[in-house]
PDB file of C-alpha atoms in Angstrom:
ATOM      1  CA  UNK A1001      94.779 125.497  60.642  1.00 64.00           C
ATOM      2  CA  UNK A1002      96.286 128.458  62.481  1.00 79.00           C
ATOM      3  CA  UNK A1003      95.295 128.290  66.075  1.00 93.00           C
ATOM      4  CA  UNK A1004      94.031 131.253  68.613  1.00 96.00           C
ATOM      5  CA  UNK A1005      96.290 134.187  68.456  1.00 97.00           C
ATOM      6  CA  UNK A1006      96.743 136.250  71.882  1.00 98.00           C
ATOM      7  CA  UNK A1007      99.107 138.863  72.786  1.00 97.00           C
ATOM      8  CA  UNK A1008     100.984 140.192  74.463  1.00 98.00           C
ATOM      9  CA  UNK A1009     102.333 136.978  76.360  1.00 97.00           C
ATOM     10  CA  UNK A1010     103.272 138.582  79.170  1.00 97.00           C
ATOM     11  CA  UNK A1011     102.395 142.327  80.764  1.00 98.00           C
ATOM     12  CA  UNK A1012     103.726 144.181  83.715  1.00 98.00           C
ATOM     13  CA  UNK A1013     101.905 147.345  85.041  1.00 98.00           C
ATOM     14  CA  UNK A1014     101.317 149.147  88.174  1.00 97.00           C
ATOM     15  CA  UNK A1015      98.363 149.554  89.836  1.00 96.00           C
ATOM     16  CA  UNK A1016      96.251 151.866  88.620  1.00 97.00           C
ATOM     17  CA  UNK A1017      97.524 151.720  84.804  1.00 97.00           C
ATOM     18  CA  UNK A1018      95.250 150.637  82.325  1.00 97.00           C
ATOM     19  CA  UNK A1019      96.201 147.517  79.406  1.00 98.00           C
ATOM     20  CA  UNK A1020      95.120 145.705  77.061  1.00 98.00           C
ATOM     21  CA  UNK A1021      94.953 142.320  75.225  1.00 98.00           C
ATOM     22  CA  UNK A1022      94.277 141.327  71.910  1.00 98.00           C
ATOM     23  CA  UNK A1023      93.002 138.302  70.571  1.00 97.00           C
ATOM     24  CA  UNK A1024      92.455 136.658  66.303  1.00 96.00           C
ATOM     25  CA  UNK A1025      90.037 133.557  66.855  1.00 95.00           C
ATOM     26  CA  UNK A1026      90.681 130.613  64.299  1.00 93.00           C
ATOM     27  CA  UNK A1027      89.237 131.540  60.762  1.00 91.00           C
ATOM     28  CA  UNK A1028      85.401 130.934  60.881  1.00 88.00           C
ATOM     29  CA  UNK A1029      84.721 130.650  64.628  1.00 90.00           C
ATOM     30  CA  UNK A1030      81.699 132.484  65.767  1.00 88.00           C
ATOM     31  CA  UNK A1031      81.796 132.433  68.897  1.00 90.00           C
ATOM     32  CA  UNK A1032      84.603 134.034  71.043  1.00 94.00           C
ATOM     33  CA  UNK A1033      85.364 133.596  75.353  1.00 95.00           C
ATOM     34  CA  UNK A1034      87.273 135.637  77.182  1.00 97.00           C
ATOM     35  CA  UNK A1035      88.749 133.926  80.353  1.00 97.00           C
ATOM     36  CA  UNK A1036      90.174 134.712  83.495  1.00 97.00           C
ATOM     37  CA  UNK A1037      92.477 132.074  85.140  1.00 96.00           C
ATOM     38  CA  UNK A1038      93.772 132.908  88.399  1.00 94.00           C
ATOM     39  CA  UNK A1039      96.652 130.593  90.017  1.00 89.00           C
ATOM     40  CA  UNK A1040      95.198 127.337  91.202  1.00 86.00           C
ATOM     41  CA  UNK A1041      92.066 127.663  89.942  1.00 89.00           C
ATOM     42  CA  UNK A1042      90.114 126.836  86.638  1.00 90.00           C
ATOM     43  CA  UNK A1043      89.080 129.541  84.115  1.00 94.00           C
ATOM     44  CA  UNK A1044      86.595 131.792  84.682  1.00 94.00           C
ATOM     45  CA  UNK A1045      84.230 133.341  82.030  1.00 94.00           C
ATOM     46  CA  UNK A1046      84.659 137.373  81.555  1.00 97.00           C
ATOM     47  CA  UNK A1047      82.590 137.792  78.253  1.00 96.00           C
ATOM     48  CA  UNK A1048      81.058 135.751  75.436  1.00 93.00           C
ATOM     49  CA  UNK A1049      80.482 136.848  71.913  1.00 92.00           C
ATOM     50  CA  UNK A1050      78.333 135.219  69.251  1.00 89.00           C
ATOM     51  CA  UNK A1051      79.928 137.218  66.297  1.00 88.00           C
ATOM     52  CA  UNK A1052      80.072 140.557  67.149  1.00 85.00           C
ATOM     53  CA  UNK A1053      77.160 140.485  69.866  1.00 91.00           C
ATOM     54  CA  UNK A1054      77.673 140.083  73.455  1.00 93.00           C
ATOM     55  CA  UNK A1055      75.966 136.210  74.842  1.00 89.00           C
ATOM     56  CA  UNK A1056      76.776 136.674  78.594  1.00 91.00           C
ATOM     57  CA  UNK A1057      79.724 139.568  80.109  1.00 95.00           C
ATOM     58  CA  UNK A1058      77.795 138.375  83.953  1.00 93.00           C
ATOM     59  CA  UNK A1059      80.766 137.998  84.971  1.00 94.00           C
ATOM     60  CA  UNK A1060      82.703 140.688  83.971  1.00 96.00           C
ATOM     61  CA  UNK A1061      83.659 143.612  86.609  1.00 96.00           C
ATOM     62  CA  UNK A1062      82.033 146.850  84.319  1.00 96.00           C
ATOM     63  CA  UNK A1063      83.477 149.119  86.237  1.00 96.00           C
ATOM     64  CA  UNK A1064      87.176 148.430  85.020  1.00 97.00           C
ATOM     65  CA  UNK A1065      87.040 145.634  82.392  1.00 98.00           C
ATOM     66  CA  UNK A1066      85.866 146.232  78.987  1.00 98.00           C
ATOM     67  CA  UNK A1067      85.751 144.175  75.795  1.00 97.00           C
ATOM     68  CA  UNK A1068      84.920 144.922  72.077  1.00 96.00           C
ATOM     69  CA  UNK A1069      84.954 142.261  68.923  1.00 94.00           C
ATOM     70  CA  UNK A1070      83.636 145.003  66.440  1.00 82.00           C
ATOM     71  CA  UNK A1071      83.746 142.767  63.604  1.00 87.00           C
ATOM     72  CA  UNK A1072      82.660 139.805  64.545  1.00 84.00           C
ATOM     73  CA  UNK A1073      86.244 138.704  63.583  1.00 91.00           C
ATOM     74  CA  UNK A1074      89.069 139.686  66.640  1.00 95.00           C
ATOM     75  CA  UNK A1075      88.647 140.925  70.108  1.00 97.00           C
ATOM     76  CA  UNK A1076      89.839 143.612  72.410  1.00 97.00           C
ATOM     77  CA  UNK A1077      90.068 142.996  76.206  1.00 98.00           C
ATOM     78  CA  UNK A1078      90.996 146.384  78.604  1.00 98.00           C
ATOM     79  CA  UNK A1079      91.442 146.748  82.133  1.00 98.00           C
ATOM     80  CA  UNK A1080      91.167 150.488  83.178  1.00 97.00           C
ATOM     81  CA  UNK A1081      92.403 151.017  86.102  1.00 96.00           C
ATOM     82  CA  UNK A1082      93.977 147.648  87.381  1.00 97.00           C
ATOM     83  CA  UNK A1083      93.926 146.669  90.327  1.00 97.00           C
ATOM     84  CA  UNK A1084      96.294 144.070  91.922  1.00 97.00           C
ATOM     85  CA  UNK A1085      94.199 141.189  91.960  1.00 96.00           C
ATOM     86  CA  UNK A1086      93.438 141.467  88.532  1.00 97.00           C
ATOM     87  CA  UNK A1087      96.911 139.552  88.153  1.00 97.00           C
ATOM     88  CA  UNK A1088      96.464 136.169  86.780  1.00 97.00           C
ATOM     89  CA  UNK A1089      95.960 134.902  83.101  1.00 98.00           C
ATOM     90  CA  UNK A1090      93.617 136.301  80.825  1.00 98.00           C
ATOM     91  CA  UNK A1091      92.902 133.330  77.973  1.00 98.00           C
ATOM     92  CA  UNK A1092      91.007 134.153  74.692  1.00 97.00           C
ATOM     93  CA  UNK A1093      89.171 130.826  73.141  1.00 95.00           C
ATOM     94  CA  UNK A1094      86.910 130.139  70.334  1.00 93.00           C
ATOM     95  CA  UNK A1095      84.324 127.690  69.111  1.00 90.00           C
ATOM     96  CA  UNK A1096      82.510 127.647  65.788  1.00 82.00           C
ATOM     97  CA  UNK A1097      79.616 127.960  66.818  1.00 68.00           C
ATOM     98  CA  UNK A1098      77.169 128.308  70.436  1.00 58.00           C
ATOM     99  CA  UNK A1099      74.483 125.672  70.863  1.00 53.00           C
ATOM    100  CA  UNK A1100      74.431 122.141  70.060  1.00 50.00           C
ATOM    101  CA  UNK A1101      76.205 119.381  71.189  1.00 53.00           C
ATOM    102  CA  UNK A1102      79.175 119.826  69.436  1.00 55.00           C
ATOM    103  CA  UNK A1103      80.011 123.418  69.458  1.00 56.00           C
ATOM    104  CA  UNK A1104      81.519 123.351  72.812  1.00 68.00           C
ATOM    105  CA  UNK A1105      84.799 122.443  71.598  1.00 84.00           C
ATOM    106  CA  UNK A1106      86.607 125.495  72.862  1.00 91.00           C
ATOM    107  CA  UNK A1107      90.560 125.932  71.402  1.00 93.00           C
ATOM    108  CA  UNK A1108      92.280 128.380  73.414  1.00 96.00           C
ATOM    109  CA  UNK A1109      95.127 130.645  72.608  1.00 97.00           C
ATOM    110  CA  UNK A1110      98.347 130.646  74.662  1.00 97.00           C
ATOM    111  CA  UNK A1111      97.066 133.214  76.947  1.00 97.00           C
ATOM    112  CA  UNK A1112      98.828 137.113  78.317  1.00 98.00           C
ATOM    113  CA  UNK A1113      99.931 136.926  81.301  1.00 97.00           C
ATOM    114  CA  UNK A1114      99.516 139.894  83.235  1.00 98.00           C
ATOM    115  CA  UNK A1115     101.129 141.213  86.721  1.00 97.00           C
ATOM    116  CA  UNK A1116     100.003 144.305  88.932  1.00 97.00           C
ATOM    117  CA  UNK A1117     102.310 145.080  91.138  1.00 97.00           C
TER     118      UNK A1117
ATOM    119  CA  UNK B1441      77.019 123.624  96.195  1.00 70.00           C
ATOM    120  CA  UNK B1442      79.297 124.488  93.719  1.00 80.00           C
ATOM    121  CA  UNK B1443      77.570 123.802  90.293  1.00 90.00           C
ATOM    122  CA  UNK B1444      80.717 121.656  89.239  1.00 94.00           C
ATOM    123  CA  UNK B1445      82.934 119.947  92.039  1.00 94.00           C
ATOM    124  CA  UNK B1446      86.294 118.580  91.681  1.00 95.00           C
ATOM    125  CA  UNK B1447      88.508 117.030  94.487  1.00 90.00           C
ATOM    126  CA  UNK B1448      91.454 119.074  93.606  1.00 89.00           C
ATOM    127  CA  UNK B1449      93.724 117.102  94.865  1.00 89.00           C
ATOM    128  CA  UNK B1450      97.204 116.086  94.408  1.00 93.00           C
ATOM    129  CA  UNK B1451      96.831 112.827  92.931  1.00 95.00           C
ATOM    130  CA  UNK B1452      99.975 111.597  93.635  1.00 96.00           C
ATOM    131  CA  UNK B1453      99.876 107.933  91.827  1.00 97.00           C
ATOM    132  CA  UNK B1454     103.245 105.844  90.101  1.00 97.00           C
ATOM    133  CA  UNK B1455     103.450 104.737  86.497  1.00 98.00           C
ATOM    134  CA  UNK B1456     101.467 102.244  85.561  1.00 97.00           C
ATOM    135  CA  UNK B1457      98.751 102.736  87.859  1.00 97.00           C
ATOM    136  CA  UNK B1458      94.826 103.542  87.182  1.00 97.00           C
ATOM    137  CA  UNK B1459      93.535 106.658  88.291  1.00 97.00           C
ATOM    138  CA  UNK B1460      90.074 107.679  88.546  1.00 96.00           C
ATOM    139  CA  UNK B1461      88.467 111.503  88.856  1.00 93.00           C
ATOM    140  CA  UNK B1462      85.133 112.103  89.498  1.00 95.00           C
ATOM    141  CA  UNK B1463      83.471 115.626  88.798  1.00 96.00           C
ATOM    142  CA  UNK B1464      79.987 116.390  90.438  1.00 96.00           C
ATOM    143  CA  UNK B1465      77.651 119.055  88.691  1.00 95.00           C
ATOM    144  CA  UNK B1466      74.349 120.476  90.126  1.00 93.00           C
ATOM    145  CA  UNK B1467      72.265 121.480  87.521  1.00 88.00           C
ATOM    146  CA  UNK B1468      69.766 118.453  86.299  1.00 87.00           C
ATOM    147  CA  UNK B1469      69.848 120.133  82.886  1.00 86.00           C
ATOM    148  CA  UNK B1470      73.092 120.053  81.969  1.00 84.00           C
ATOM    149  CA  UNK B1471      73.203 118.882  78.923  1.00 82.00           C
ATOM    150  CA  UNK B1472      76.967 118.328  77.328  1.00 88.00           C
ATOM    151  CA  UNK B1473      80.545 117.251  79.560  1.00 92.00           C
ATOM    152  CA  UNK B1474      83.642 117.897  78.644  1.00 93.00           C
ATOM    153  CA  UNK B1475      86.988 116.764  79.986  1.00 96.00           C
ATOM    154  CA  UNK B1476      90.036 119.336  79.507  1.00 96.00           C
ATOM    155  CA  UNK B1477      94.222 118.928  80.195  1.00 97.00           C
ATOM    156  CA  UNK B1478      95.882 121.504  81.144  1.00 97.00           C
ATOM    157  CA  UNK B1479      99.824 121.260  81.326  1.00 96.00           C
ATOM    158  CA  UNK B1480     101.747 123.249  84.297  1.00 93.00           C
ATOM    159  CA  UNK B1481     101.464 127.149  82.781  1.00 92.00           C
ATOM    160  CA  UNK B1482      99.681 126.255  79.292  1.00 95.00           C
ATOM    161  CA  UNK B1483      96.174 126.522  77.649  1.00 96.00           C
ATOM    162  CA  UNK B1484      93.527 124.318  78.469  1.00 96.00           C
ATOM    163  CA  UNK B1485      92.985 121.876  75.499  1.00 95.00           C
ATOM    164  CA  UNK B1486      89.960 119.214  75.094  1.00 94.00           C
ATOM    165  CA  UNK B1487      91.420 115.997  75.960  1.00 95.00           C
ATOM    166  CA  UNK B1488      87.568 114.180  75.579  1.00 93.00           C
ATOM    167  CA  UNK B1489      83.814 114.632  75.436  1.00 90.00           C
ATOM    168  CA  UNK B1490      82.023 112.669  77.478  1.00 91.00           C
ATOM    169  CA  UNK B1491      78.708 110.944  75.661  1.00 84.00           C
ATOM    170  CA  UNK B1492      75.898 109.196  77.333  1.00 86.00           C
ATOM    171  CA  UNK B1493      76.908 106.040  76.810  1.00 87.00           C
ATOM    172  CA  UNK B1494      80.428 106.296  78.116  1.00 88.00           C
ATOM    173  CA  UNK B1495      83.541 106.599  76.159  1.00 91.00           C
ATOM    174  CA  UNK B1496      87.074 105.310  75.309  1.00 94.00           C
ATOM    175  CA  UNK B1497      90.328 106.929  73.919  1.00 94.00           C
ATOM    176  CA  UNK B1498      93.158 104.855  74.318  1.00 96.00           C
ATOM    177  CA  UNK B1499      93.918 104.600  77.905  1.00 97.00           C
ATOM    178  CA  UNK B1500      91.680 107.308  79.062  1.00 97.00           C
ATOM    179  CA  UNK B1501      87.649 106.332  79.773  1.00 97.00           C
ATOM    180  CA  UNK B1502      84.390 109.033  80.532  1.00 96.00           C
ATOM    181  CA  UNK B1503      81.554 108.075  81.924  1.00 96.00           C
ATOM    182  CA  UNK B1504      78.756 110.049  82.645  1.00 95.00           C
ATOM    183  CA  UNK B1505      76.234 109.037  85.477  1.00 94.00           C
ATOM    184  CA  UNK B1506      72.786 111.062  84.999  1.00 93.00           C
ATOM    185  CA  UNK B1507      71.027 109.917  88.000  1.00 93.00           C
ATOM    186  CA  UNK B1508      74.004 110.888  90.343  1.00 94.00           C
ATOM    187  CA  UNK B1509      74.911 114.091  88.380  1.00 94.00           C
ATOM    188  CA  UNK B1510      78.573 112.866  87.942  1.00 94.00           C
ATOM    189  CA  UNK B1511      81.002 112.356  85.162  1.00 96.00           C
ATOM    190  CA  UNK B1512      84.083 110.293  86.013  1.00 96.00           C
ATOM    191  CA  UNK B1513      87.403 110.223  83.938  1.00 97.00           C
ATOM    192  CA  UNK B1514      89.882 106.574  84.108  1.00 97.00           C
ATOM    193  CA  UNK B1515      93.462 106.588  82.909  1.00 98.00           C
ATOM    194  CA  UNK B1516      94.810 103.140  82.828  1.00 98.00           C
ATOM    195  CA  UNK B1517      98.765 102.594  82.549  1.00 98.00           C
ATOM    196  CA  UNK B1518      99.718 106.358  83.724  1.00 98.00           C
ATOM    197  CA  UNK B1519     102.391 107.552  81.898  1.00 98.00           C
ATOM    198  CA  UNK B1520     104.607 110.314  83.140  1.00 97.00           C
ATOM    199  CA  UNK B1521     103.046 112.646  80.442  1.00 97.00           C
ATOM    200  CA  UNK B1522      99.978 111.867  82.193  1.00 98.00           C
ATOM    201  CA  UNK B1523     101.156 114.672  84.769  1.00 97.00           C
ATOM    202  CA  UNK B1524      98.719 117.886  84.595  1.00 97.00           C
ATOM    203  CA  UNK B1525      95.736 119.465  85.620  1.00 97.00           C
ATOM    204  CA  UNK B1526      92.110 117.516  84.936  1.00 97.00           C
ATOM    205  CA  UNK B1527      89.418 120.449  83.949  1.00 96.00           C
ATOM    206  CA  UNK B1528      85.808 119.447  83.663  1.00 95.00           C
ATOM    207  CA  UNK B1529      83.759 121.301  81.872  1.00 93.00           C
ATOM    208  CA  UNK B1530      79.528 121.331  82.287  1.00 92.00           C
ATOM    209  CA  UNK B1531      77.001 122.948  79.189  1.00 88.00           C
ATOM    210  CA  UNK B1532      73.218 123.826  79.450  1.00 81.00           C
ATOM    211  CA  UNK B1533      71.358 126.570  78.471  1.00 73.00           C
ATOM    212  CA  UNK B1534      71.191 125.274  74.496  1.00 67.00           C
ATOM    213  CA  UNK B1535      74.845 124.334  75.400  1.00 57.00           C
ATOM    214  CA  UNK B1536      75.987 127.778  75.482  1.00 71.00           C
ATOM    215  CA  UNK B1537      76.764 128.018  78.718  1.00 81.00           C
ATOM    216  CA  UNK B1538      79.860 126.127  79.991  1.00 88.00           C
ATOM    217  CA  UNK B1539      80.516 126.093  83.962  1.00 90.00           C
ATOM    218  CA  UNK B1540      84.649 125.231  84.465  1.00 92.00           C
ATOM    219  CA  UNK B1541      85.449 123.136  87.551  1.00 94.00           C
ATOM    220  CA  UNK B1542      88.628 124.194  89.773  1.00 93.00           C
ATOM    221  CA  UNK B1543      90.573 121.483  88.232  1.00 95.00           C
ATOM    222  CA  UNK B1544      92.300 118.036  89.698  1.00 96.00           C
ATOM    223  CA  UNK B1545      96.000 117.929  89.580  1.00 96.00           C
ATOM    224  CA  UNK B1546      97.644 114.558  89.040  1.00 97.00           C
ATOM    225  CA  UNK B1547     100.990 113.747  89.367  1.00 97.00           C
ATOM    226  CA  UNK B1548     102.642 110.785  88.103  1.00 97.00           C
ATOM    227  CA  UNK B1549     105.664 109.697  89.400  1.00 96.00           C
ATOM    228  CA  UNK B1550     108.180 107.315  88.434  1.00 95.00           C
TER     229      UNK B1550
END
C-alpha cells in the first residue's frame, strides 16, 4: 500500500512570499488532516476534511492559510503571505474514515519542511 | 488545564530498564487513546491503541485509567531503538476529534 505522499520536503522563502504544499492521501482514505508541528512540540490541527468537505479548519489562521481538497481525493495547503513563525513542519495525514473507534488510525506523510527567514 | 498533559521530559533511562509515561486528559468524554512514536525529525506513526481493558505489544503495555482521566504507556527491557518522542493522542466528539499532547522524549542510553 503506497503511503501519504507530501511535497515538497523542504521550502525556503522570505517573509512575505506566499507557498504551497501538496499532499495524495493513501487510496480510499476519507478523511484528510493537515498538521502543524512546530520544534518541540506535538502536532497541531490546521484543517480536517471528510472527503471534500471541511470537519473543523478552528484552528487555522484565515487570514494567511488556506486549504482546498476539491476532489475529495488530494489536498492543497497555502500560506499567503508568510510570516516567520509560520516556520516549522507542516504534516499531511489520513484515516479511512472519521468516527468510530477505529478510524483514528492516522498515517502521516513525511512532512515539508518549511523556513521563513 | 491543558486537555492532554505530558511530562515532557527527558527521560533519560539505560538499556534494560522499565519506563513508564503517564498522559493526563481533561475531557470526561473522551472516548478513544492513542499512543504515537515519533523518531528525531520523522512522522508520527501509531505505535498502540489503548483499549479499556489495558493492552500488551511485546514489551510495550497501555493502560487506560477512566476514573483518573489517565492513560499510562510501560516499556520493559528498553532497547536503544526505544529512543524517540512518546505522542498521546485523545478522541471525542464521535471520535473525530483528536487532541495531540506535547510529546515525552525518552532517551535510552547504553
Amino acid at each position: 500500500e503506497a503511503g501519504v505522499a507530501q511535497s515538497p520536503r523542504y521550502k525556503i522563502i522570505e517573509k512575505r512570499q506566499s507557498v504551497a504544499f501538496w499532499c495524495n492521501p493513501i487510496s480510499g482514505h476519507a478523511t484528510l488532516y493537515w498538521y502543524q508541528q512546530i520544534l518541540g512540540q506535538g502536532p497541531k490541527l490546521l484543517i480536517q476534511f471528510q472527503n471534500n468537505g471541511v470537519v473543523d479548519d478552528s484552528q487555522l489562521p484565515k487570514d494567511r492559510f488556506s486549504a482546498e481538497r476539491l476532489k475529495g481525493v488530494d489536498s492543497t495547503l497555502k500560506i499567503q503571505p508568510a510570516k516567520l513563525e509560520d516556520s516549522a513542519v507542516y504534516l499531511c495525514a489520513s484515516s479511512f474514515l472519521a468516527g468510530g473507534s477505529g478510524a483514528n488510525v492516522l498515517t502521516f506523510g513525511a512532512g515539508s519542511r518549511l523556513t521563513v527567514l | 488545564r491543558k486537555e492532554v498533559e505530558q511530562d515532557p521530559g527527558p527521560f533519560n533511562v539505560p538499556e534494560g530498564a522499565t519506563v513508564a509515561f503517564n498522559c493526563t486528559y481533561s475531557n470526561s468524554a473522551s472516548q478513544s487513546f492513542f499512543w504515537y512514536r515519533q523518531d528525531c525529525r520523522k512522522e508520527p506513526k501509531l505505535l498502540m491503541s489503548v483499549y479499556s481493558s489495558g493492552n500488551e505489544d511485546g514489551r510495550f503495555t497501555a493502560q487506560l485509567n477512566r476514573a483518573s482521566q489517565y492513560i499510562s504507556l510501560l516499556i520493559r527491557d528498553s532497547k536503544l531503538s526505544d529512543s524517540a518522542t512518546y505522542l498521546c493522542v485523545v478522541a471525542w466528539g464521535n471520535n473525530r476529534k483528536l487532541i495531540w499532547g506535547l510529546g515525552t522524549s525518552l532517551a535510552v542510553n547504553p
